[in-house]
Amino acid sequence: MSRLHAERAEMCAEALDLIARRVAQRQAAHPAREVGDTIPLREVLAELAAALRVGERTVSGWLGDGAALVATYRATLEALREGRIDERHASAIIDAGALLDDGMREEYERLVLVVAETATAPELRDTARVIAARLQPSIVEEARRDALAQRQVKTYGLRDGLARLLLDAPAALVQGIFERITDMAGALAGESESEPDAEPGADAGSESRARPGTQPADRSPAADAAAAAGCASAESADNRDTRTLDQRRADILCDLLLAGTPSVGGDAGLGAIRATVHITVPILTLAGLDDTPAILDGHGPIDAETARVLAAAAPVWQRVMTHPVTEEPLRLDTYRPSERLRRLLNARDRTCRWPGCRRSATRSEADHTVAWQDGGATCAANLAILCKGHHTLKHASAWTVRQLGGGSLEFTSPTRRRYRNDVPAVVEAIGSRVGPPPWRRLLEAHHHPGDAPPF
C-alpha cells in the first residue's frame, strides 16, 4: 500500500509538470492576452475528480503532496516507498513543514523521520510541529496570524434531526472552552475529573458513572429538548442523570451559548467553574528575553506573546526543572510530595503512555510499573501514566511494561512484540540538536570555570 501511495505521489508530480507546460503553451499561443494560470489546473482537477469519483479538494491534496514529496521531501518519499511510514505520516510531515524556509527543510526532514518510523500519525503530527517550531520559531507567529484571520463559525447538517456547529478560533481559547465544559459536565454528574468512565485511548470520555447516593441536578433546557426528541439524555427510572459525558458537554455548551449560563437549577457552583489551560513556557520566553514557542497541552506550539498573556493571568505557576540535554522534566518544587509527584508525572508523560493512546494525563491514572505489593517504589522511576482502560488491560492481560530509564518504557505484547515509548519531552528535544538553545548560550557567556552553578 505504501508503495502504491509513493507511485501515486510521483504520478501527481508528473501531472503538475504537465499542467505547467500547458500554461506555458497557452501563454505562448496568446501573448496578447492574459491566460489564467488556474484554468489548466482546474481542468485537470475536474477530470481526475470525475474519473475517480472523489472530490476536487481530495485530488488537489494528492497533487500538492505529490509535488512536495518529489521536489522537497525525497527521503520521506523513499521511506514511504519502502513501507517504513504510510501516507498519513507523509502528509503530517508535509503539513507541519509547510511554512519552513527552504534552507530548513532538509534538517527538518532528517529530524522528523527519526520520529515517523516509531510513532503513530497523530503523534507524529504533534511532534513534527514542535520540531518545525524549534528550527524556525517565527513560523509559530506567522501561523497564529493566519489562523486568527481564518476564525469562523459554520454549521453542517448531519443525519435527520442532528447538525454540527463548527468553531475555528485561536487554539488557546478553544482548549479553554473544552476544558471548562468538561469540568462543568463532571460537576453536573457529581464526580471528580479523575474518574471518567471512558474507553481506552479516548480523548473525550464516553459514559460516566454517578456516585451512589448523589442526587443529580435539575436538567437544563438543552437536556429537556434532547429528552423530548427521544435522545439518550432522559433520566432513568431511579432518577439518575444517564447522559454520557459527551451529551452533558453538548447540553452545557448549548445552554452557555443560548442563555449565557448553564441552566442547572440548584447547582450554582457550575457557573463559577473557569477553564484550566496547561502551557509549558521556557523561562526566558516568560521573562520576555526570548521568543522560543511555548507548548499548549492538547494542541502544540503557540506563540510567545500568547503564552505570556496566559501566564500573566494564571493563579499558580509550576516550576519544572528539566534535564539540560534531553529536556526531560525532572522535578517540580511547588506542591507537597504526593501532589508534586503526580504533577511531575503529568508534566513528563502528558498523555497515557500506552502506544498510540492520546488520552490526557490529567484524566488518566498513575500506574506502578512494578506493583507496590511486589516491592515497587512510589517514585517517578517506577510510575507511568495510563488511562483507566489501559491500566486495567496491563493488570488483567499478558501485556507487560518495563522501565528503561529516563522515562522511557518498553511494552511487550502477548505475542512477544516489543514497543518502545519515549516521553514526549525526550522526542521533542531532537529539535535541539540543531544548536544549543538561547538560554544555554546566555548562561555560558556569563559563567566562568570555578563558579557555582547558576541554579
Coordinates of N, CA and C in Angstrom, one line a residue, residues 125-347:
R125 N 2.2 14.1 13.9 CA 1.8 15.4 13.5 C 2.1 16.4 14.7
D126 N 1.9 16.0 15.9 CA 2.1 16.9 17.0 C 3.6 17.2 17.2
T127 N 4.4 16.1 17.1 CA 5.9 16.3 17.3 C 6.5 17.0 16.1
A128 N 6.1 16.8 14.9 CA 6.6 17.5 13.7 C 6.4 19.0 13.9
R129 N 5.3 19.4 14.4 CA 5.0 20.8 14.5 C 6.0 21.4 15.6
V130 N 6.3 20.7 16.6 CA 7.2 21.1 17.6 C 8.6 21.3 17.1
I131 N 9.0 20.3 16.3 CA 10.4 20.3 15.7 C 10.5 21.5 14.7
A132 N 9.4 21.7 13.9 CA 9.5 22.8 13.0 C 9.5 24.1 13.7
A133 N 8.8 24.2 14.8 CA 8.8 25.5 15.6 C 10.1 25.8 16.2
R134 N 10.8 24.7 16.6 CA 12.1 24.9 17.2 C 13.2 25.3 16.2
L135 N 13.1 24.7 15.0 CA 14.0 25.1 14.0 C 13.8 26.5 13.5
Q136 N 12.6 26.9 13.4 CA 12.3 28.3 12.9 C 11.1 28.9 13.7
P137 N 11.4 29.5 14.9 CA 10.4 29.9 15.8 C 9.4 30.9 15.2
S138 N 9.8 31.6 14.1 CA 9.0 32.7 13.5 C 7.7 32.1 12.9
I139 N 7.7 30.8 12.5 CA 6.6 30.2 11.9 C 5.4 30.1 12.8
V140 N 5.6 30.1 14.1 CA 4.5 30.0 15.1 C 3.7 31.3 15.0
E141 N 4.4 32.4 15.1 CA 3.7 33.7 15.0 C 3.0 33.9 13.6
E142 N 3.7 33.4 12.6 CA 3.0 33.5 11.2 C 1.8 32.6 11.2
A143 N 1.9 31.4 11.7 CA 0.7 30.5 11.7 C -0.4 31.1 12.6
R144 N 0.0 31.8 13.7 CA -1.1 32.4 14.6 C -1.8 33.5 13.8
R145 N -1.1 34.3 13.1 CA -1.8 35.4 12.3 C -2.7 34.8 11.3
D146 N -2.2 33.8 10.6 CA -3.0 33.2 9.5 C -4.3 32.6 10.1
A147 N -4.1 31.8 11.3 CA -5.2 31.2 11.9 C -6.2 32.2 12.4
L148 N -5.7 33.3 13.0 CA -6.6 34.3 13.5 C -7.5 34.9 12.4
A149 N -6.9 35.1 11.3 CA -7.6 35.7 10.1 C -8.7 34.7 9.6
Q150 N -8.6 33.4 9.9 CA -9.5 32.4 9.4 C -10.5 32.0 10.4
R151 N -10.6 32.7 11.6 CA -11.6 32.3 12.6 C -13.0 32.5 12.0
Q152 N -13.9 31.5 12.3 CA -15.2 31.5 11.8 C -16.1 30.5 12.5
V153 N -17.4 30.6 12.3 CA -18.3 29.6 12.8 C -19.2 29.1 11.6
K154 N -19.3 27.8 11.5 CA -20.1 27.2 10.5 C -21.0 26.1 11.0
T155 N -22.1 25.8 10.3 CA -23.0 24.7 10.6 C -23.0 23.7 9.5
Y156 N -23.2 22.5 9.8 CA -23.3 21.4 8.8 C -24.5 20.5 9.2
G157 N -25.3 20.2 8.3 CA -26.4 19.3 8.5 C -25.9 17.9 8.5
L158 N -26.2 17.1 9.5 CA -25.9 15.7 9.5 C -27.1 14.9 9.2
R159 N -27.3 13.8 9.9 CA -28.5 13.0 9.6 C -29.7 13.7 10.2
D160 N -30.9 13.1 10.0 CA -32.1 13.7 10.4 C -32.1 14.1 11.9
G161 N -32.4 15.4 12.1 CA -32.5 15.9 13.5 C -31.2 16.3 14.2
L162 N -30.1 16.2 13.4 CA -28.8 16.4 14.0 C -28.0 17.3 13.1
A163 N -27.3 18.3 13.7 CA -26.5 19.3 13.0 C -25.2 19.5 13.7
R164 N -24.2 20.0 13.1 CA -22.9 20.3 13.7 C -22.6 21.7 13.7
L165 N -22.1 22.3 14.8 CA -21.7 23.6 14.9 C -20.1 23.6 15.0
L166 N -19.5 24.2 14.0 CA -18.0 24.2 13.9 C -17.4 25.5 14.2
L167 N -16.6 25.6 15.2 CA -15.9 26.9 15.6 C -14.4 26.8 15.3
D168 N -13.9 27.7 14.5 CA -12.5 27.8 14.2 C -12.0 29.1 15.0
A169 N -11.2 29.0 16.0 CA -10.8 30.1 16.8 C -9.4 29.8 17.3
P170 N -8.7 30.8 17.9 CA -7.4 30.6 18.5 C -7.3 29.4 19.4
A171 N -6.2 28.6 19.2 CA -6.2 27.3 19.9 C -6.3 27.4 21.4
A172 N -5.7 28.4 22.0 CA -5.8 28.5 23.5 C -7.2 28.7 24.0
L173 N -8.0 29.5 23.2 CA -9.4 29.7 23.6 C -10.2 28.5 23.4
V174 N -10.0 27.8 22.3 CA -10.8 26.5 22.1 C -10.4 25.5 23.1
Q175 N -9.2 25.4 23.5 CA -8.8 24.4 24.5 C -9.4 24.8 25.9
G176 N -9.4 26.1 26.2 CA -10.0 26.5 27.4 C -11.5 26.3 27.4
I177 N -12.2 26.5 26.3 CA -13.6 26.2 26.2 C -13.9 24.7 26.5
F178 N -13.1 23.9 25.9 CA -13.4 22.4 26.0 C -13.1 22.0 27.5
E179 N -12.0 22.5 28.1 CA -11.8 22.1 29.4 C -12.8 22.6 30.4
R180 N -13.4 23.8 30.2 CA -14.4 24.4 31.0 C -15.7 23.5 31.0
I181 N -16.2 23.2 29.8 CA -17.4 22.5 29.7 C -17.2 21.0 30.2
T182 N -16.0 20.5 30.0 CA -15.7 19.2 30.6 C -15.8 19.2 32.1
D183 N -15.2 20.2 32.7 CA -15.3 20.3 34.2 C -16.8 20.5 34.6
M184 N -17.5 21.3 33.9 CA -18.9 21.5 34.2 C -19.7 20.2 34.1
A185 N -19.4 19.5 33.0 CA -20.1 18.2 32.8 C -19.8 17.2 34.0
G186 N -18.5 17.2 34.4 CA -18.2 16.3 35.5 C -18.8 16.7 36.8
A187 N -18.9 18.1 37.1 CA -19.6 18.6 38.3 C -21.0 18.3 38.3
L188 N -21.7 18.3 37.1 CA -23.1 18.0 37.0 C -23.4 16.6 37.3
A189 N -22.4 15.7 37.0 CA -22.6 14.3 37.3 C -22.2 13.9 38.8
G190 N -21.6 14.9 39.4 CA -21.2 14.7 40.8 C -20.0 13.8 40.9
E191 N -19.0 13.9 40.0 CA -17.9 13.0 40.0 C -16.6 13.9 39.8
S192 N -15.5 13.4 40.2 CA -14.2 14.1 40.0 C -13.7 13.9 38.6
E193 N -12.7 14.8 38.3 CA -12.1 14.8 37.0 C -11.4 13.4 36.8
S194 N -10.9 12.8 37.8 CA -10.1 11.7 37.6 C -10.8 10.4 37.5
E195 N -12.2 10.5 37.4 CA -13.0 9.2 37.4 C -13.9 9.2 36.2
P196 N -13.5 9.6 35.0 CA -14.4 9.5 33.8 C -14.4 8.0 33.4
D197 N -15.5 7.5 33.0 CA -15.6 6.1 32.5 C -15.5 6.2 31.0
A198 N -14.3 6.0 30.5 CA -14.0 6.1 29.1 C -13.4 4.9 28.5
E199 N -13.5 4.7 27.2 CA -12.9 3.6 26.5 C -11.4 3.9 26.5
P200 N -10.6 2.8 26.4 CA -9.1 3.0 26.3 C -8.7 3.9 25.2
G201 N -7.9 4.9 25.4 CA -7.4 5.8 24.4 C -8.3 6.9 24.0
A202 N -9.5 7.0 24.5 CA -10.4 8.0 24.1 C -10.0 9.3 24.6
D203 N -10.0 10.4 23.8 CA -9.6 11.7 24.3 C -10.8 12.4 25.0
A204 N -12.0 12.1 24.6 CA -13.1 12.6 25.3 C -13.9 11.4 25.8
G205 N -14.2 11.5 27.1 CA -14.9 10.3 27.7 C -16.2 10.0 27.2
S206 N -16.7 8.8 27.3 CA -18.0 8.4 26.9 C -18.9 8.5 28.1
E207 N -19.4 7.3 28.5 CA -20.4 7.4 29.6 C -19.7 7.4 31.0
S208 N -20.3 8.3 31.9 CA -19.7 8.5 33.2 C -20.7 7.9 34.2
R209 N -20.1 7.4 35.4 CA -20.9 6.8 36.4 C -21.3 7.9 37.4
A210 N -22.6 7.7 37.9 CA -23.0 8.6 39.0 C -22.6 8.0 40.3
R211 N -22.2 8.8 41.3 CA -21.8 8.3 42.6 C -23.0 7.8 43.4
P212 N -22.9 6.7 44.0 CA -24.1 6.2 44.8 C -24.5 7.2 45.9
G213 N -25.8 7.5 46.0 CA -26.3 8.4 46.9 C -26.3 9.8 46.5
T214 N -25.8 10.1 45.3 CA -25.7 11.5 44.8 C -26.9 11.8 44.0
Q215 N -27.6 12.9 44.4 CA -28.8 13.3 43.6 C -28.4 14.2 42.5
P216 N -28.8 13.9 41.2 CA -28.4 14.8 40.1 C -29.1 16.1 40.2
A217 N -28.4 17.1 39.6 CA -29.0 18.5 39.5 C -30.2 18.4 38.4
D218 N -31.0 19.4 38.5 CA -32.1 19.5 37.6 C -31.5 19.7 36.2
R219 N -32.2 19.1 35.2 CA -31.7 19.1 33.9 C -31.9 20.5 33.2
S220 N -31.0 20.8 32.3 CA -31.1 22.1 31.6 C -32.1 22.0 30.5
P221 N -32.5 23.2 30.0 CA -33.4 23.2 28.8 C -32.9 22.4 27.7
A222 N -31.5 22.4 27.5 CA -31.0 21.6 26.4 C -31.2 20.2 26.6
A223 N -31.0 19.7 27.9 CA -31.3 18.3 28.2 C -32.7 17.9 28.0
D224 N -33.6 18.9 28.4 CA -35.1 18.6 28.2 C -35.4 18.5 26.8
A225 N -34.8 19.4 25.9 CA -35.1 19.3 24.5 C -34.6 18.0 23.9
A226 N -33.4 17.5 24.4 CA -32.9 16.3 23.9 C -33.8 15.1 24.3
A227 N -34.3 15.2 25.6 CA -35.2 14.1 26.1 C -36.5 14.1 25.3
A228 N -37.0 15.3 25.0 CA -38.3 15.4 24.2 C -38.1 14.8 22.8
A229 N -36.9 14.9 22.3 CA -36.6 14.4 21.0 C -36.3 12.9 21.0
G230 N -36.4 12.3 22.2 CA -36.2 10.8 22.3 C -34.7 10.4 22.4
C231 N -33.8 11.4 22.8 CA -32.4 11.1 22.9 C -32.1 10.3 24.2
A232 N -30.8 9.9 24.3 CA -30.4 9.1 25.5 C -30.2 9.9 26.7
S233 N -30.5 11.2 26.7 CA -30.3 12.0 27.9 C -31.5 12.0 28.8
A234 N -32.5 11.3 28.6 CA -33.6 11.1 29.5 C -33.1 10.4 30.8
E235 N -33.7 10.9 31.9 CA -33.3 10.3 33.2 C -33.8 8.9 33.3
S236 N -33.1 8.0 34.0 CA -33.6 6.7 34.2 C -34.6 6.6 35.3
A237 N -35.1 5.4 35.5 CA -36.2 5.2 36.4 C -35.8 5.6 37.9
D238 N -34.5 5.4 38.2 CA -34.1 5.7 39.6 C -33.7 7.2 39.7
N239 N -34.1 8.0 38.8 CA -33.9 9.5 38.8 C -32.5 9.9 38.7
R240 N -31.6 9.1 38.1 CA -30.2 9.5 37.9 C -30.0 10.0 36.5
D241 N -29.1 10.9 36.4 CA -28.7 11.5 35.1 C -27.9 10.5 34.3
T242 N -28.5 9.9 33.3 CA -27.9 8.9 32.5 C -27.2 9.4 31.2
R243 N -27.1 10.7 31.1 CA -26.4 11.2 29.9 C -24.9 10.9 30.0
T244 N -24.4 10.7 28.8 CA -22.9 10.4 28.7 C -22.2 11.8 28.9
L245 N -20.9 11.7 29.1 CA -20.1 12.9 29.3 C -20.2 13.8 28.0
D246 N -20.1 13.2 26.8 CA -20.3 13.9 25.6 C -21.6 14.6 25.5
Q247 N -22.7 13.9 25.9 CA -24.0 14.5 25.9 C -24.1 15.7 26.9
R248 N -23.6 15.5 28.1 CA -23.6 16.7 29.0 C -22.8 17.8 28.5
R249 N -21.6 17.6 27.9 CA -20.9 18.7 27.4 C -21.7 19.4 26.3
A250 N -22.3 18.7 25.4 CA -23.1 19.3 24.4 C -24.2 20.2 24.9
D251 N -24.9 19.6 26.0 CA -26.1 20.3 26.6 C -25.6 21.6 27.3
I252 N -24.5 21.5 28.0 CA -24.0 22.7 28.7 C -23.5 23.8 27.7
L253 N -22.9 23.4 26.6 CA -22.4 24.3 25.6 C -23.6 25.1 25.0
C254 N -24.7 24.3 24.7 CA -25.9 24.9 24.1 C -26.5 25.9 25.1
D255 N -26.5 25.5 26.4 CA -27.0 26.5 27.4 C -26.2 27.7 27.5
L256 N -24.9 27.6 27.5 CA -24.0 28.8 27.6 C -24.2 29.7 26.4
L257 N -24.3 29.1 25.2 CA -24.5 30.0 24.0 C -25.8 30.6 23.9
L258 N -26.9 29.9 24.4 CA -28.2 30.4 24.3 C -28.6 31.3 25.5
A259 N -28.2 30.9 26.7 CA -28.7 31.6 27.9 C -27.6 32.3 28.6
G260 N -26.3 32.1 28.2 CA -25.2 32.8 28.9 C -24.8 32.1 30.2
T261 N -25.5 31.0 30.6 CA -25.1 30.3 31.8 C -25.7 28.9 31.8
P262 N -25.0 27.9 32.4 CA -25.6 26.6 32.4 C -26.9 26.5 33.2
S263 N -27.9 26.1 32.6 CA -29.3 26.1 33.3 C -29.4 24.9 34.1
V264 N -28.8 24.8 35.3 CA -28.9 23.7 36.1 C -29.4 24.1 37.5
G265 N -30.7 24.1 37.7 CA -31.2 24.6 39.0 C -30.7 23.9 40.2
G266 N -30.3 24.8 41.2 CA -29.8 24.2 42.5 C -28.3 23.9 42.5
D267 N -27.6 24.2 41.4 CA -26.2 23.9 41.3 C -25.5 25.1 40.8
A268 N -25.5 26.2 41.6 CA -24.9 27.5 41.2 C -23.4 27.4 41.0
G269 N -22.8 26.3 41.6 CA -21.3 26.2 41.6 C -20.8 26.0 40.2
L270 N -21.6 25.5 39.3 CA -21.2 25.3 37.9 C -20.8 26.6 37.2
G271 N -21.5 27.6 37.5 CA -21.2 28.9 36.9 C -19.9 29.5 37.3
A272 N -19.4 29.0 38.4 CA -18.1 29.6 38.9 C -16.9 28.8 38.3
I273 N -17.1 27.8 37.6 CA -16.0 27.0 37.0 C -15.4 27.8 35.9
R274 N -14.0 27.9 35.9 CA -13.3 28.5 34.9 C -12.3 27.5 34.2
A275 N -11.9 27.9 33.0 CA -11.1 26.9 32.3 C -9.7 26.8 32.9
T276 N -9.1 25.6 32.7 CA -7.7 25.4 33.1 C -6.9 25.1 31.8
V277 N -6.0 26.0 31.5 CA -5.2 25.8 30.3 C -3.7 25.5 30.7
H278 N -3.2 24.4 30.3 CA -1.8 24.0 30.6 C -0.9 24.4 29.5
I279 N 0.2 25.2 29.8 CA 1.2 25.5 28.8 C 2.5 25.3 29.5
T280 N 3.5 25.0 28.6 CA 4.9 24.9 29.1 C 5.7 26.0 28.4
V281 N 6.2 26.9 29.2 CA 6.8 28.1 28.7 C 8.3 28.1 29.1
P282 N 9.2 28.2 28.2 CA 10.7 28.4 28.6 C 10.8 29.7 29.4
I283 N 11.6 29.7 30.5 CA 11.7 30.8 31.4 C 12.1 32.1 30.7
L284 N 13.0 32.0 29.7 CA 13.4 33.2 29.1 C 12.3 33.8 28.2
T285 N 11.5 32.9 27.6 CA 10.3 33.4 26.9 C 9.4 34.1 27.9
L286 N 9.2 33.5 29.1 CA 8.3 34.1 30.0 C 8.8 35.5 30.5
A287 N 10.1 35.6 30.6 CA 10.7 36.9 31.0 C 10.8 37.9 29.9
G288 N 10.4 37.5 28.7 CA 10.5 38.5 27.5 C 11.9 38.6 26.9
L289 N 12.8 37.7 27.3 CA 14.2 37.8 26.8 C 14.3 36.9 25.5
D290 N 13.4 36.1 25.2 CA 13.4 35.2 24.1 C 12.0 35.0 23.5
D291 N 11.9 34.5 22.3 CA 10.6 34.2 21.7 C 10.5 32.7 21.3
T292 N 11.2 31.9 22.0 CA 11.0 30.4 21.8 C 9.6 30.0 22.0
P293 N 8.9 29.3 21.1 CA 7.5 29.0 21.3 C 7.2 28.2 22.5
A294 N 6.1 28.4 23.1 CA 5.6 27.6 24.2 C 4.8 26.4 23.7
I295 N 4.5 25.4 24.6 CA 3.7 24.3 24.2 C 2.4 24.3 24.9
L296 N 1.3 24.3 24.2 CA -0.1 24.2 24.8 C -0.5 22.8 24.8
D297 N -0.8 22.3 26.0 CA -1.2 20.9 26.2 C -2.4 20.6 25.4
G298 N -2.4 19.6 24.6 CA -3.6 19.2 23.8 C -3.6 19.9 22.4
H299 N -2.6 20.7 22.1 CA -2.5 21.4 20.8 C -1.2 21.4 20.2
G300 N -0.2 22.0 20.8 CA 1.2 22.0 20.2 C 1.8 23.4 20.5
P301 N 2.7 23.9 19.6 CA 3.4 25.1 19.8 C 2.4 26.3 19.7
I302 N 2.6 27.3 20.6 CA 1.9 28.6 20.5 C 2.9 29.7 20.6
D303 N 2.5 30.9 20.1 CA 3.5 32.0 20.0 C 3.8 32.5 21.4
A304 N 5.0 33.2 21.6 CA 5.4 33.6 22.9 C 4.5 34.7 23.5
E305 N 3.9 35.6 22.6 CA 3.1 36.6 23.2 C 1.8 36.0 23.8
T306 N 1.2 35.0 23.2 CA 0.0 34.4 23.8 C 0.4 33.7 25.1
A307 N 1.5 33.0 25.1 CA 2.0 32.3 26.3 C 2.2 33.3 27.4
R308 N 2.8 34.4 27.2 CA 3.0 35.4 28.3 C 1.7 35.9 28.8
V309 N 0.7 36.1 27.9 CA -0.6 36.6 28.4 C -1.3 35.6 29.2
L310 N -1.2 34.3 28.9 CA -1.9 33.3 29.7 C -1.1 33.1 31.0
A311 N 0.2 33.2 31.0 CA 0.9 33.1 32.2 C 0.7 34.2 33.2
A312 N 0.5 35.4 32.6 CA 0.2 36.6 33.5 C -1.1 36.4 34.2
A313 N -2.1 35.7 33.6 CA -3.4 35.6 34.3 C -3.5 34.3 35.1
A314 N -2.5 33.5 35.1 CA -2.5 32.2 35.8 C -2.4 32.4 37.3
P315 N -3.3 31.8 38.1 CA -3.2 31.9 39.6 C -2.0 31.2 40.2
V316 N -1.5 30.1 39.5 CA -0.4 29.3 40.0 C 0.6 29.0 38.9
W317 N 1.9 29.1 39.1 CA 2.9 28.6 38.2 C 3.5 27.3 38.8
Q318 N 3.9 26.4 38.0 CA 4.6 25.2 38.4 C 6.0 25.3 37.7
R319 N 7.1 25.4 38.6 CA 8.4 25.5 38.0 C 8.9 24.1 37.8
V320 N 9.2 23.8 36.5 CA 9.6 22.4 36.1 C 11.1 22.5 35.8
M321 N 11.9 21.7 36.6 CA 13.3 21.6 36.3 C 13.5 20.5 35.3
T322 N 14.3 20.8 34.2 CA 14.4 19.9 33.1 C 15.9 19.5 32.9
H323 N 16.1 18.4 32.3 CA 17.5 17.9 32.0 C 18.1 18.8 31.0
P324 N 19.3 19.2 31.1 CA 19.9 20.2 30.2 C 20.1 19.7 28.8
V325 N 20.1 18.4 28.6 CA 20.4 17.8 27.3 C 19.1 17.2 26.7
T326 N 18.4 16.3 27.4 CA 17.2 15.7 26.9 C 16.0 16.5 27.1
E327 N 16.0 17.5 28.0 CA 14.9 18.3 28.3 C 13.8 17.5 29.0
E328 N 14.1 16.4 29.6 CA 13.1 15.6 30.3 C 12.8 16.3 31.6
P329 N 11.5 16.5 31.9 CA 11.1 17.1 33.2 C 11.6 16.3 34.4
L330 N 12.3 16.8 35.3 CA 12.9 16.1 36.4 C 12.2 16.4 37.8
R331 N 11.9 17.6 38.0 CA 11.4 17.9 39.4 C 10.5 19.2 39.3
L332 N 9.4 19.1 40.2 CA 8.6 20.3 40.4 C 8.8 20.7 41.9
D333 N 8.8 22.0 42.2 CA 9.0 22.4 43.5 C 7.9 23.3 44.1
T334 N 6.7 23.0 43.7 CA 5.6 23.8 44.2 C 4.7 23.2 45.2
Y335 N 4.5 21.9 45.1 CA 3.4 21.2 45.9 C 4.0 20.2 46.9
R336 N 3.1 19.7 47.8 CA 3.5 18.6 48.7 C 4.0 17.4 48.0
P337 N 4.8 16.5 48.6 CA 5.4 15.4 47.9 C 4.4 14.6 47.0
S338 N 3.3 14.2 47.6 CA 2.4 13.3 46.8 C 1.8 14.0 45.6
E339 N 1.4 15.3 45.8 CA 0.8 16.0 44.7 C 1.9 16.4 43.7
R340 N 3.1 16.7 44.2 CA 4.2 17.1 43.3 C 4.6 15.9 42.4
L341 N 4.6 14.7 43.0 CA 5.0 13.6 42.2 C 4.0 13.3 41.1
R342 N 2.7 13.5 41.4 CA 1.7 13.3 40.3 C 1.8 14.3 39.2
R343 N 2.0 15.6 39.7 CA 2.2 16.6 38.7 C 3.4 16.5 37.8
L344 N 4.5 15.9 38.5 CA 5.7 15.6 37.7 C 5.4 14.6 36.6
L345 N 4.6 13.6 37.0 CA 4.3 12.5 36.0 C 3.4 13.1 34.9
N346 N 2.5 14.0 35.2 CA 1.7 14.7 34.2 C 2.5 15.5 33.3
A347 N 3.5 16.2 33.8 CA 4.4 17.1 33.0 C 5.3 16.2 32.1

